[in-house]
CSV table of C-alpha atoms and ligand atoms in Angstrom, one decimal:
chain,number,residue,atom,x,y,z
A,215,UNK,CA,77.7,138.4,110.8
A,216,UNK,CA,75.5,135.3,110.5
A,217,UNK,CA,76.9,132.6,112.8
A,218,UNK,CA,74.3,129.8,112.6
A,219,UNK,CA,71.9,128.4,110.1
A,220,UNK,CA,69.3,126.0,111.1
A,221,UNK,CA,66.3,124.3,109.4
A,222,UNK,CA,62.8,124.5,110.7
A,223,UNK,CA,60.8,121.6,109.2
A,224,UNK,CA,57.3,122.6,107.9
A,225,UNK,CA,54.5,120.9,106.1
A,226,UNK,CA,55.5,117.5,104.7
A,227,UNK,CA,58.9,118.3,103.3
A,228,UNK,CA,59.7,122.0,103.4
A,229,UNK,CA,62.6,123.6,105.3
A,230,UNK,CA,62.4,127.1,106.6
A,231,UNK,CA,66.1,128.2,107.0
A,232,UNK,CA,66.7,130.4,110.0
A,233,UNK,CA,69.8,132.6,110.1
A,234,UNK,CA,71.1,133.8,113.5
A,235,UNK,CA,73.3,136.7,114.5
A,236,UNK,CA,73.3,136.6,118.3
A,237,UNK,CA,69.6,136.9,119.3
A,238,UNK,CA,68.6,138.3,116.0
A,239,UNK,CA,67.2,136.1,113.3
A,240,UNK,CA,66.1,136.1,109.7
A,241,UNK,CA,64.0,133.4,108.0
A,242,UNK,CA,63.9,132.2,104.4
A,243,UNK,CA,60.5,131.4,102.9
A,244,UNK,CA,58.4,131.1,106.0
A,245,UNK,CA,55.4,129.1,104.7
A,246,UNK,CA,54.2,128.4,108.2
A,247,UNK,CA,54.2,131.1,110.8
A,248,UNK,CA,53.5,128.8,113.8
A,249,UNK,CA,56.5,126.6,113.1
A,250,UNK,CA,58.7,129.7,113.0
A,251,UNK,CA,57.1,131.2,116.2
A,252,UNK,CA,57.9,128.1,118.2
A,253,UNK,CA,61.4,127.9,117.0
A,254,UNK,CA,62.0,131.6,117.8
A,255,UNK,CA,60.6,131.2,121.3
A,256,UNK,CA,62.6,128.1,122.0
A,257,UNK,CA,65.8,129.7,120.9
A,258,UNK,CA,65.1,133.1,122.4
A,259,UNK,CA,65.4,134.9,119.0
A,260,UNK,CA,63.7,138.0,117.6
A,261,UNK,CA,62.8,138.1,114.0
A,262,UNK,CA,64.5,141.0,112.1
A,263,UNK,CA,64.1,140.0,108.5
A,264,UNK,CA,62.1,137.7,106.2
A,265,UNK,CA,63.5,136.8,102.8
A,266,UNK,CA,61.3,135.3,100.1
A,267,UNK,CA,62.4,133.5,96.9
A,268,UNK,CA,59.0,133.1,95.0
A,269,UNK,CA,55.3,133.5,95.4
A,270,UNK,CA,54.2,129.9,96.1
A,271,UNK,CA,52.1,129.5,99.3
A,272,UNK,CA,54.4,127.0,101.0
A,273,UNK,CA,57.1,129.8,100.9
A,274,UNK,CA,55.0,132.8,101.7
A,275,UNK,CA,52.0,131.7,103.8
A,276,UNK,CA,53.6,132.9,107.1
A,277,UNK,CA,54.5,136.4,106.1
A,278,UNK,CA,51.3,138.1,107.3
A,279,UNK,CA,51.3,136.7,110.9
A,280,UNK,CA,55.1,137.0,111.4
A,281,UNK,CA,55.1,140.6,110.0
A,282,UNK,CA,52.3,141.8,112.3
A,283,UNK,CA,54.0,140.3,115.4
A,284,UNK,CA,57.7,141.2,114.7
A,285,UNK,CA,57.6,144.0,112.2
A,286,UNK,CA,60.6,142.6,110.3
A,287,UNK,CA,61.9,143.9,107.0
A,288,UNK,CA,60.5,141.7,104.3
A,289,UNK,CA,62.5,141.2,101.1
A,290,UNK,CA,61.3,139.5,97.9
A,291,UNK,CA,61.1,139.6,94.2
A,292,UNK,CA,59.9,142.7,92.4
A,293,UNK,CA,56.5,142.9,90.8
A,294,UNK,CA,54.2,143.8,93.7
A,295,UNK,CA,52.4,140.4,93.5
A,296,UNK,CA,53.4,139.1,96.9
A,297,UNK,CA,51.6,140.7,99.7
A,298,UNK,CA,53.8,142.1,102.5
A,299,UNK,CA,57.0,142.6,100.7
A,300,UNK,CA,58.5,146.0,101.5
A,301,UNK,CA,61.9,145.7,99.7
A,302,UNK,CA,61.6,144.5,96.1
A,303,UNK,CA,64.8,142.9,94.6
A,304,UNK,CA,66.0,142.1,91.1
A,305,UNK,CA,69.2,140.8,89.4
A,306,UNK,CA,72.3,142.2,91.1
A,307,UNK,CA,70.5,143.8,94.0
A,308,UNK,CA,72.7,143.8,97.1
A,309,UNK,CA,71.2,143.6,100.6
A,310,UNK,CA,72.6,143.4,104.1
A,311,UNK,CA,70.9,141.0,106.5
A,312,UNK,CA,72.2,140.5,110.1
A,313,UNK,CA,75.5,142.3,109.1
A,314,UNK,CA,75.9,139.9,106.2
A,315,UNK,CA,75.9,140.9,102.5
A,316,UNK,CA,73.7,139.0,100.0
A,317,UNK,CA,73.8,139.2,96.2
A,318,UNK,CA,70.5,138.6,94.3
A,319,UNK,CA,70.2,136.4,91.2
A,320,UNK,CA,67.0,136.3,89.2
A,321,UNK,CA,66.4,132.6,88.6
A,322,UNK,CA,63.1,132.2,86.5
A,323,UNK,CA,62.0,128.6,85.6
A,324,UNK,CA,60.1,127.1,88.5
A,325,UNK,CA,58.2,130.4,88.6
A,326,UNK,CA,58.8,133.6,86.7
A,327,UNK,CA,59.4,135.7,89.8
A,328,UNK,CA,61.9,133.4,91.4
A,329,UNK,CA,65.1,134.9,92.9
A,330,UNK,CA,68.0,133.4,94.9
A,331,UNK,CA,70.2,134.9,97.6
A,332,UNK,CA,73.9,134.3,97.6
A,333,UNK,CA,76.3,135.5,100.4
A,334,UNK,CA,80.1,135.3,99.6
A,335,UNK,CA,80.7,136.4,103.3
A,336,UNK,CA,79.2,133.1,104.7
A,337,UNK,CA,79.7,131.0,101.5
A,338,UNK,CA,75.9,130.2,101.3
A,339,UNK,CA,73.3,130.1,98.6
A,340,UNK,CA,69.5,130.2,99.4
A,341,UNK,CA,68.1,128.9,96.1
A,342,UNK,CA,64.4,128.3,97.0
A,343,UNK,CA,62.8,125.9,94.5
A,344,UNK,CA,65.3,126.5,91.7
A,345,UNK,CA,67.9,123.9,92.6
A,346,UNK,CA,67.4,120.8,94.8
A,347,UNK,CA,70.0,118.3,95.8
A,348,UNK,CA,70.1,115.9,92.8
A,349,UNK,CA,67.3,117.8,91.0
A,350,UNK,CA,65.7,121.2,90.0
A,351,UNK,CA,62.3,122.8,90.4
A,352,UNK,CA,59.4,121.8,88.2
A,353,UNK,CA,58.8,124.2,85.4
A,354,UNK,CA,55.4,125.6,86.5
A,355,UNK,CA,55.8,129.0,84.8
A,356,UNK,CA,59.2,129.2,83.0
A,357,UNK,CA,60.8,127.5,80.0
A,358,UNK,CA,63.7,125.0,80.0
A,359,UNK,CA,66.0,127.7,78.7
A,360,UNK,CA,65.1,130.0,81.6
A,361,UNK,CA,65.9,127.2,84.0
A,362,UNK,CA,69.1,126.3,82.2
A,363,UNK,CA,70.3,129.9,82.4
A,364,UNK,CA,69.2,130.2,86.1
A,365,UNK,CA,71.1,127.0,87.1
A,366,UNK,CA,74.2,128.3,85.2
A,367,UNK,CA,74.3,131.2,87.6
A,368,UNK,CA,75.0,128.7,90.4
A,369,UNK,CA,77.4,126.3,88.8
A,370,UNK,CA,80.3,128.8,88.7
A,371,UNK,CA,80.0,129.9,92.4
A,372,UNK,CA,82.9,128.8,94.6
A,373,UNK,CA,82.8,125.0,95.0
A,374,UNK,CA,82.6,125.1,98.8
A,375,UNK,CA,79.4,127.2,98.7
A,376,UNK,CA,76.8,125.6,100.8
A,377,UNK,CA,73.4,125.3,99.1
A,378,UNK,CA,70.3,125.6,101.2
A,379,UNK,CA,67.4,124.1,99.2
A,380,UNK,CA,63.8,124.4,100.6
A,381,UNK,CA,62.5,120.8,100.2
A,382,UNK,CA,63.7,117.4,101.4
A,383,UNK,CA,63.5,115.9,97.9
A,384,UNK,CA,67.1,114.5,97.8
A,385,UNK,CA,66.4,110.8,98.0
A,386,UNK,CA,63.7,110.7,95.3
A,387,UNK,CA,65.9,113.0,93.1
A,388,UNK,CA,68.8,110.6,93.5
A,389,UNK,CA,66.7,107.6,92.6
A,390,UNK,CA,65.8,109.4,89.3
A,391,UNK,CA,69.4,110.6,88.8
A,392,UNK,CA,70.7,107.1,88.9
A,393,UNK,CA,68.4,106.2,86.0
A,394,UNK,CA,69.9,109.1,84.0
A,395,UNK,CA,73.5,108.4,85.0
A,396,UNK,CA,73.9,104.9,86.3
A,397,UNK,CA,77.7,104.8,86.0
A,398,UNK,CA,78.4,107.9,88.1
A,399,UNK,CA,80.3,106.7,91.1
A,400,UNK,CA,80.0,109.9,93.1
A,401,UNK,CA,76.2,109.7,92.6
A,402,UNK,CA,76.1,106.1,93.8
A,403,UNK,CA,78.1,106.9,96.9
A,404,UNK,CA,75.9,109.9,97.7
A,405,UNK,CA,72.8,107.8,97.2
A,406,UNK,CA,74.1,105.4,99.9
A,407,UNK,CA,74.8,108.2,102.2
A,408,UNK,CA,71.5,109.9,101.8
A,409,UNK,CA,69.6,106.6,102.1
A,410,UNK,CA,71.2,106.1,105.5
A,411,UNK,CA,70.5,109.7,106.6
A,412,UNK,CA,66.8,109.5,105.7
A,413,UNK,CA,66.5,106.0,107.3
A,414,UNK,CA,67.3,107.7,110.6
A,415,UNK,CA,65.1,110.7,109.6
A,416,UNK,CA,68.0,113.1,109.4
A,417,UNK,CA,68.1,116.1,107.0
A,418,UNK,CA,70.1,115.7,103.8
A,419,UNK,CA,70.9,119.4,103.5
A,420,UNK,CA,72.7,121.7,102.9
A,421,UNK,CA,74.4,120.4,99.9
A,422,UNK,CA,77.3,122.1,98.1
A,423,UNK,CA,78.1,123.4,94.6
A,424,UNK,CA,81.0,121.0,94.4
A,425,UNK,CA,78.7,118.0,95.1
A,426,UNK,CA,75.9,119.1,92.9
A,427,UNK,CA,78.2,119.7,89.9
A,428,UNK,CA,79.3,116.0,90.4
A,429,UNK,CA,75.9,114.4,90.8
A,430,UNK,CA,73.0,116.5,89.7
A,431,UNK,CA,71.9,115.5,86.2
A,432,UNK,CA,70.2,119.0,85.6
A,433,UNK,CA,73.7,120.5,86.0
A,434,UNK,CA,75.3,117.8,83.9
A,435,UNK,CA,73.5,118.2,80.6
A,436,UNK,CA,76.8,118.1,78.7
A,437,UNK,CA,78.0,114.8,80.2
A,438,UNK,CA,77.8,112.0,77.6
A,439,UNK,CA,75.7,109.5,79.6
A,440,UNK,CA,73.2,112.2,80.6
A,441,UNK,CA,72.9,113.3,77.0
A,442,UNK,CA,72.6,109.8,75.6
A,443,UNK,CA,69.9,108.8,78.1
A,444,UNK,CA,68.0,112.0,77.4
A,445,UNK,CA,68.2,111.2,73.7
A,446,UNK,CA,66.9,107.7,74.3
A,447,UNK,CA,64.0,109.2,76.3
A,448,UNK,CA,62.9,111.6,73.6
A,449,UNK,CA,64.0,109.3,70.7
A,450,UNK,CA,66.0,112.1,69.1
A,451,UNK,CA,69.7,112.6,68.4
A,452,UNK,CA,72.2,115.5,68.8
A,453,UNK,CA,70.4,117.3,71.6
A,454,UNK,CA,71.8,120.5,72.8
A,455,UNK,CA,72.4,121.0,76.6
A,456,UNK,CA,69.2,123.0,77.0
A,457,UNK,CA,67.2,120.3,75.1
A,458,UNK,CA,68.8,117.7,77.4
A,459,UNK,CA,67.5,119.6,80.4
A,460,UNK,CA,64.0,119.8,78.8
A,461,UNK,CA,64.1,116.1,78.2
A,462,UNK,CA,65.2,115.0,81.7
A,463,UNK,CA,62.8,117.5,83.3
A,464,UNK,CA,59.9,115.9,81.3
A,465,UNK,CA,61.2,112.4,82.1
A,466,UNK,CA,61.4,113.2,85.8
A,467,UNK,CA,57.8,114.7,85.8
A,468,UNK,CA,56.6,111.3,84.5
A,469,UNK,CA,58.9,109.1,86.5
B,6,ZN,ZN1,57.6,126.5,94.7
B,7,FE,FE1,58.1,124.9,97.4
């Protein structure tokens, strides 16, 4: 069973999550092979598996070099469009990595191929660029409705589930979230906490389903203040939850 999960920082704000079971490791979305290599060396780990959430280069760029050195099993979304994937996954696929079971969700929105990995055994969700702490992925390929449905697959998971997002976007997301929901006390407290963490250059992740349900405007499209401010932004009344999501996504893109 997986006993440790650690973040390897990469590029300007990516995290490559590394899962350990003894000296065996798996990495999630290795965009940068050299960052992974030095982490494996330093911690005396051998790479058994790579898991991929979507096709963007900052999540896949290291597959080729890592695969040729370690010959790991490489999991990722179906479709044959990501080079180096040898096990293609889709909704409800179940895989076992490092003696730990993972359930696959298809989560289109940020991209159409996006998938997420959830393990009940270790209470952990690897959500790629679908959910961020205080935010969600930009809609590069999918529709607001697809993102809405994808996020809804996460909100009902056990509250204590830890959420391993792949970018350090938390502080900027919370700055925006406070515009959408200025009266949310949990959000204000979390903003203070993350401000302090980032001031000392500490990671703000993982987050949890419990916390995100309380503070993330993209999961709170039915909350009165979120809805009202979305309506003010688009200058339209009676928005449905998915329209609220579309409005605040557009607002955030222009923030
Ligand atoms: Zn991406
Ligand atoms: Fe990314």
